[in-house]
Short mmCIF file of C-alpha atoms in Angstrom, two decimals:
data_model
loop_
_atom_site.label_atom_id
_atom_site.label_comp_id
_atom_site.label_asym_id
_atom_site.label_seq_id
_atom_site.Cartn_x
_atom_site.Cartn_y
_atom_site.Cartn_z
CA UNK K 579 -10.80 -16.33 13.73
CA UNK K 580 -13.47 -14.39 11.65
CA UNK K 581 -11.68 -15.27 7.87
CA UNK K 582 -12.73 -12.31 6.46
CA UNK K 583 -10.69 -13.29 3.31
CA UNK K 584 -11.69 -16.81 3.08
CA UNK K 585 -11.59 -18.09 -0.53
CA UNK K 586 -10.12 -14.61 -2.37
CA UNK K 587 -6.90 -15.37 -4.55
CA UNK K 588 -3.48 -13.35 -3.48
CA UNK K 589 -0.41 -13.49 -5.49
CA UNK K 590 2.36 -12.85 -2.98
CA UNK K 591 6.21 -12.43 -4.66
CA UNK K 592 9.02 -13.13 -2.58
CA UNK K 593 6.98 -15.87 -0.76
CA UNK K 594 9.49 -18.47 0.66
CA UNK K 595 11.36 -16.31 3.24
CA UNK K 596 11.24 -13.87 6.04
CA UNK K 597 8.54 -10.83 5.85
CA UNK K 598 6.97 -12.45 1.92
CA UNK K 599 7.08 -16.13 3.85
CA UNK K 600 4.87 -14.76 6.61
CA UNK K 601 2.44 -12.64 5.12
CA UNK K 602 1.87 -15.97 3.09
CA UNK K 603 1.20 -17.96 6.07
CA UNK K 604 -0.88 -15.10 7.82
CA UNK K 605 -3.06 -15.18 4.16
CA UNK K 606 -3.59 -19.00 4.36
CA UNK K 607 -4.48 -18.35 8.15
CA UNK K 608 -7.25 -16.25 6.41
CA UNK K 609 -8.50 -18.50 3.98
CA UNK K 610 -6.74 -17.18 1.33
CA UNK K 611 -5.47 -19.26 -1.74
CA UNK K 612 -2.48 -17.82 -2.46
CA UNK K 613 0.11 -18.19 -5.30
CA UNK K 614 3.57 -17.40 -3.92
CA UNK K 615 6.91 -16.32 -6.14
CA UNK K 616 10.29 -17.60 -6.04
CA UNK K 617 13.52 -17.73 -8.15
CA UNK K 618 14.64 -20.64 -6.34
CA UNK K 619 12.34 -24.09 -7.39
CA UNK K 620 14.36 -26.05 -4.34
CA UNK K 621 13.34 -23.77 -2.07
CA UNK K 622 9.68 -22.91 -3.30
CA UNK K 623 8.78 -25.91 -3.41
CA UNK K 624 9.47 -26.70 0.36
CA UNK K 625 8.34 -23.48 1.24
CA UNK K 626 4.66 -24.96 -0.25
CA UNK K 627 4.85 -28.48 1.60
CA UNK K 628 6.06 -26.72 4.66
CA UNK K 629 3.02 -24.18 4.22
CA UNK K 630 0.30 -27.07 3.14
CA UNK K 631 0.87 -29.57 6.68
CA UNK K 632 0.66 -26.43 9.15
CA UNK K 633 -2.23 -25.44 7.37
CA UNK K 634 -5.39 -25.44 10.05
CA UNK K 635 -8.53 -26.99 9.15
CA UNK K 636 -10.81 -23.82 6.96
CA UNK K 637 -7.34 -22.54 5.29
CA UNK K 638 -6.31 -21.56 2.03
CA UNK K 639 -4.29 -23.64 -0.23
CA UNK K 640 -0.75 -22.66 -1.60
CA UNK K 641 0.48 -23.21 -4.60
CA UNK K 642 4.06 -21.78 -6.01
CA UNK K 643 5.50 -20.40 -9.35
CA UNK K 644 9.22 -20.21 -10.18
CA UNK K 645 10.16 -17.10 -11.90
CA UNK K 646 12.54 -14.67 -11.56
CA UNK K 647 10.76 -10.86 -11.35
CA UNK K 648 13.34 -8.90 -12.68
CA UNK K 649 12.58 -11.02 -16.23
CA UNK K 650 10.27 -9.23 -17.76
CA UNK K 651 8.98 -12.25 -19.33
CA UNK K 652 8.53 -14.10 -16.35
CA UNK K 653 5.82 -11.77 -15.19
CA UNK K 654 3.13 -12.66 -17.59
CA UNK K 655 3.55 -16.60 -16.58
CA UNK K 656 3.35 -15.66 -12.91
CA UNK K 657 -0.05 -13.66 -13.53
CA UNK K 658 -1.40 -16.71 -15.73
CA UNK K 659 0.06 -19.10 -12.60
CA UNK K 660 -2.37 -16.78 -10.17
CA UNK K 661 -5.24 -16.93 -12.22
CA UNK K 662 -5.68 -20.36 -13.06
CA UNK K 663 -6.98 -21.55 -9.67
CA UNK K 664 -10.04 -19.02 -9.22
CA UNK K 665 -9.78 -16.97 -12.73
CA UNK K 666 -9.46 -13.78 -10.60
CA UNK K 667 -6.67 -12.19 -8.77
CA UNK K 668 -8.15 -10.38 -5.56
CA UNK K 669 -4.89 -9.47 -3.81
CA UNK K 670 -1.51 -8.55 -4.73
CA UNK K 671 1.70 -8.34 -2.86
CA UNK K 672 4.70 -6.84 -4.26
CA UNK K 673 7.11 -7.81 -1.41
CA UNK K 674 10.26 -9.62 -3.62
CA UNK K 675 12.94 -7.12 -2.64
CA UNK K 676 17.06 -7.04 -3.42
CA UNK K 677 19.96 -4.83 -1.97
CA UNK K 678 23.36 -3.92 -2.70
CA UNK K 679 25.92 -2.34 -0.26
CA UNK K 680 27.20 0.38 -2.10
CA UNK K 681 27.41 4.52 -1.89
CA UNK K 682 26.50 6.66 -4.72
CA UNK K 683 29.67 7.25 -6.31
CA UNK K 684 31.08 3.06 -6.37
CA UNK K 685 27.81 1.63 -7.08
CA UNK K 686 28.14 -0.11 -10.89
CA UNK K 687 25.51 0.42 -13.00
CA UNK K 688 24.43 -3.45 -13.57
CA UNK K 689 23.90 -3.36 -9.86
CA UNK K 690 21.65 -0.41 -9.69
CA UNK K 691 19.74 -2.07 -12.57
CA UNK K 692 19.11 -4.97 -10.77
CA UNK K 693 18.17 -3.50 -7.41
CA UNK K 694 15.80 -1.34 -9.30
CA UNK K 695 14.34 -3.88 -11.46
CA UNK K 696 13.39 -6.44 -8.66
CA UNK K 697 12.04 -3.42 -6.29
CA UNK K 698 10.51 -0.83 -8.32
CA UNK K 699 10.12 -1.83 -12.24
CA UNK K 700 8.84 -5.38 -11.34
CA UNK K 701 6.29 -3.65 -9.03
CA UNK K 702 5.16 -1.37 -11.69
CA UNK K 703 4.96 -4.11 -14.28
CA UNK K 704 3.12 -6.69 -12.07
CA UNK K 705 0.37 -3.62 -11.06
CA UNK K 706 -0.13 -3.19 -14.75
CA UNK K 707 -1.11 -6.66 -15.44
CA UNK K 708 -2.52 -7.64 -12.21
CA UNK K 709 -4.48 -4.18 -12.26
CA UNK K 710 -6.26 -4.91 -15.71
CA UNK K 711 -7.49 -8.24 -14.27
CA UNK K 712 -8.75 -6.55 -10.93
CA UNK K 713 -10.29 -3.84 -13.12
CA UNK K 714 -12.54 -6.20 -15.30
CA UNK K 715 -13.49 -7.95 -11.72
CA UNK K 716 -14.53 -4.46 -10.35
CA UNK K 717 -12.30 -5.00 -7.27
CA UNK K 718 -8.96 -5.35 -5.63
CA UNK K 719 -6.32 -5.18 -3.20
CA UNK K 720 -2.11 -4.14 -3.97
CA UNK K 721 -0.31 -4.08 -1.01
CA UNK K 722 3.37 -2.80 -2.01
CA UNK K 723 6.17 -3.28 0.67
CA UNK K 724 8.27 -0.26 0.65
CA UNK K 725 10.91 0.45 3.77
CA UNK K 726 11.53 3.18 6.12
CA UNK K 727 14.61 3.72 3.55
CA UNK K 728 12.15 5.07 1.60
CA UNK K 729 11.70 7.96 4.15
CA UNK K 730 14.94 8.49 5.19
CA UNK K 731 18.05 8.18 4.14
CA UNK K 732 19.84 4.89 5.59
CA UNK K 733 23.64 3.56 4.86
CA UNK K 734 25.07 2.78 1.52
CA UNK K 735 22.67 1.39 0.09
CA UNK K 736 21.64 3.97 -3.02
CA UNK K 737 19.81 1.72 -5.37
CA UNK K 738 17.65 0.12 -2.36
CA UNK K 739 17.00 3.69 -0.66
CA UNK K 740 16.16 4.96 -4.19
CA UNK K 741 13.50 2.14 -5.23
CA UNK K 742 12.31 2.39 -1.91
CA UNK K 743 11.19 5.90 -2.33
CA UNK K 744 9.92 4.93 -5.91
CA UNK K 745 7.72 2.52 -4.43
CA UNK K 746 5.88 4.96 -1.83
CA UNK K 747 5.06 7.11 -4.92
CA UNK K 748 4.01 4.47 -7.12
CA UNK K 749 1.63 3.63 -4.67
CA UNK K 750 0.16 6.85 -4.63
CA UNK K 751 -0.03 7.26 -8.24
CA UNK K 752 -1.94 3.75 -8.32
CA UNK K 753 -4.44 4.64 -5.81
CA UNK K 754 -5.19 7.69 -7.25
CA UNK K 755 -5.38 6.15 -10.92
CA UNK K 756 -7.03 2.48 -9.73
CA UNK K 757 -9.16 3.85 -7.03
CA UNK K 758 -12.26 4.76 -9.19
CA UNK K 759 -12.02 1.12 -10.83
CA UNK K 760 -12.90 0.15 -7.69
CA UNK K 761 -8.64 -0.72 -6.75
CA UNK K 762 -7.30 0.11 -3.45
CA UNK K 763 -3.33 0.34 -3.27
CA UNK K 764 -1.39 0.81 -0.08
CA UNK K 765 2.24 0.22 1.18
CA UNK K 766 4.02 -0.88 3.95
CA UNK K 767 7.16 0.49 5.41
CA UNK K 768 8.85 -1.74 7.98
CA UNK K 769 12.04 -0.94 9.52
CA UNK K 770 14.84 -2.80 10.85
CA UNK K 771 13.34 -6.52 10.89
CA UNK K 772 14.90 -9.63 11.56
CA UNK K 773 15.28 -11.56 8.10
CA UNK K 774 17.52 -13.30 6.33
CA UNK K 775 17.96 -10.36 4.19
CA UNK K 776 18.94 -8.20 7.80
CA UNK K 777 21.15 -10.62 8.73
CA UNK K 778 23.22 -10.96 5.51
CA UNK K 779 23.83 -6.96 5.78
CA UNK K 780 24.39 -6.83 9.87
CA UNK K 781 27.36 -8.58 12.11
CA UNK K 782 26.08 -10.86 15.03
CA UNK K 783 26.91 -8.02 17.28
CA UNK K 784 24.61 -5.55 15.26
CA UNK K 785 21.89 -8.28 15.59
CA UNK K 786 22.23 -9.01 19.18
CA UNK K 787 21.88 -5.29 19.84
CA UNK K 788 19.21 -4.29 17.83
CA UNK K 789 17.20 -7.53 19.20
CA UNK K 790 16.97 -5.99 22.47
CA UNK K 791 18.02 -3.00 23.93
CA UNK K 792 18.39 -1.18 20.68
CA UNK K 793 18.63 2.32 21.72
CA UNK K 794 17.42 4.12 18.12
CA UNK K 795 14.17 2.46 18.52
CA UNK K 796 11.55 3.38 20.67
CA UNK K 797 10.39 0.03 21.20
CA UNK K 798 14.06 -0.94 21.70
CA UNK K 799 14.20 -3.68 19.32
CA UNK K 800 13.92 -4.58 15.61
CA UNK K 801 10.30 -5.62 14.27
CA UNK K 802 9.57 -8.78 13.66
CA UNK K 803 8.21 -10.46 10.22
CA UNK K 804 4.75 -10.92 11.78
CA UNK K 805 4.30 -7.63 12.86
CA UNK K 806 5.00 -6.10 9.30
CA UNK K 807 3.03 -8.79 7.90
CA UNK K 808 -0.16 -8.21 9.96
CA UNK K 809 -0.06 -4.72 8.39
CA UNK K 810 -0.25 -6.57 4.78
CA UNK K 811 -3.43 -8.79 5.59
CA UNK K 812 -5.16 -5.65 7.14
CA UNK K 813 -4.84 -3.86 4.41
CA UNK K 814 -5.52 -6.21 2.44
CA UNK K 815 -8.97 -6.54 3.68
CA UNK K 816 -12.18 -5.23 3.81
CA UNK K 817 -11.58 -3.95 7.09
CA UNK K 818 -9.10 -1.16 5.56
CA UNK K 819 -11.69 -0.24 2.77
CA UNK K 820 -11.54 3.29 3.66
CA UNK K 821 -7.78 3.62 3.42
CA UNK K 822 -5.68 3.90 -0.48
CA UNK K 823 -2.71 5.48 -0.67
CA UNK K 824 -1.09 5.66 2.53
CA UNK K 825 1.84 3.90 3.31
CA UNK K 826 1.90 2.14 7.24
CA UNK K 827 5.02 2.52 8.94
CA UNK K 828 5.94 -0.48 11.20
CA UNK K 829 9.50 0.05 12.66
CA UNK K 830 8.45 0.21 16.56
CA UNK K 831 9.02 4.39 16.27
CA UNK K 832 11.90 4.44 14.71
CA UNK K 833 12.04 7.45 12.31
CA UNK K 834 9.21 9.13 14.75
CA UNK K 835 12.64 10.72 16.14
CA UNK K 836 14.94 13.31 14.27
CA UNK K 837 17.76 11.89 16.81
CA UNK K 838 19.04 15.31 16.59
CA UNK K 839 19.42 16.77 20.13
CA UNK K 840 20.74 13.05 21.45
CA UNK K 841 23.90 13.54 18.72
CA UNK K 842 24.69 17.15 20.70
CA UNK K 843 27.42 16.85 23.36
CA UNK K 844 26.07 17.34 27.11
#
């Protein structure tokens, strides 16, 4: 392992579980000390000691901050949590995500507030503040997870599709606005993956299909957390210094097909 990232600072929301959980552990794996985000204390803090003893010998520490993103309030404490190990914040990772199961015409209001405060404003907010810090160091990494729902439209779920799509352009708009400061922001857009987000929204029989033998996707099956999060580290890195504003699809092919001709009968 080369550690290209060994000893940079990454603030990672959304840390304890699934997709947020792993990019952690793939940063540590690095040498990256990273500062992870979670509403829940209970489970941050044994997402940390769980972290810390599989930790190899030349990784980064991790250290956790309980705060709620949606609270605007919240998000000056979390950038004050990341800087007090290092005094500089070299990576961000907006990956703390919510959905609701609703169409466009039931969907209450309070819900699309929420969906779009945790995916979209709490994004833009944490840039802001995260962005002045990486602009006084002269460097920096955002990695934003976005979704193929930001492509494409996918179910009932308005509010998620929506922020999703917000987030692809707010990446753009921070590359082009960042990038002379010496700020590189990119997203990723994974598809179908198996989290405990997925499984909340999918029956067992959904799951067991789109595990294996899942006909929409190329690959026929879902993505996995590692292989969205080994998107994350490399752009995150110096090996991607060429590349700001572009969003990586990971979703094994998925919306690489209209699936228009296989809906036609004969």
């Amino acid at each position: 392992m080369t550690r290209t990232l060994s000893r940079r600072t990454a603030l990672v929301t959304g840390g304890t579980i699934g997709i947020g959980r792993e990019i952690t552990r793939r940063l540590l794996d690095e040498g990256v000390d990273v500062v992870i985000v979670g509403r829940r204390r209970e489970l941050l803090d044994a997402t940390v000691r769980e972290l810390t003893a599989a930790a190899g010998e030349g990784s980064g520490t991790v250290s956790g901050v309980a705060a709620d993103v949606a609270v605007v309030e919240d998000l000056d404490r979390v950038v004050a949590a990341a800087l007090e190990p290092s005094g500089r914040i070299d990576i961000l990772v907006n990956n703390a995500g919510v959905f609701d199961d609703a169409t466009l015409l039931s969907l209450p209001k309070e819900s699309w507030d929420q969906v779009i405060a945790v995916n979209l404003t709490a994004p833009f907010l944490l840039t802001q503040r995260v962005g002045k810090v990486m602009a006084g160091q002269g460097h920096g990494a955002i990695v934003n997870l976005a979704s193929v729902d930001g492509h494409g439209v996918d179910g009932s779920y308005v509010a998620y599709n929506v922020s999703k799509a917000g987030v692809l352009h707010l990446t753009r708009q921070t590359a082009v606005e960042l990038g002379p400061l010496g700020i590189r922001c990119n997203s990723v857009s994974p598809g179908w993956t198996r989290t405990p987000m997925v499984e909340s929204a999918l029956s067992e029989e959904q799951l067991r299909v789109m595990a294996d033998g899942w006909k929409r996707s190329p690959n026929r099956r879902m993505v996995t957390p590692g292989e969205v999060a080994a998107a994350v580290v490399f752009l995150a890195g110096d090996q991607a210094s060429g590349i700001n504003g572009t969003d990586i699809v990971v979703d094994g092919g998925t919306i690489s097909n209209l699936y228009l001709l296989e809906t036609l009968p004969g």
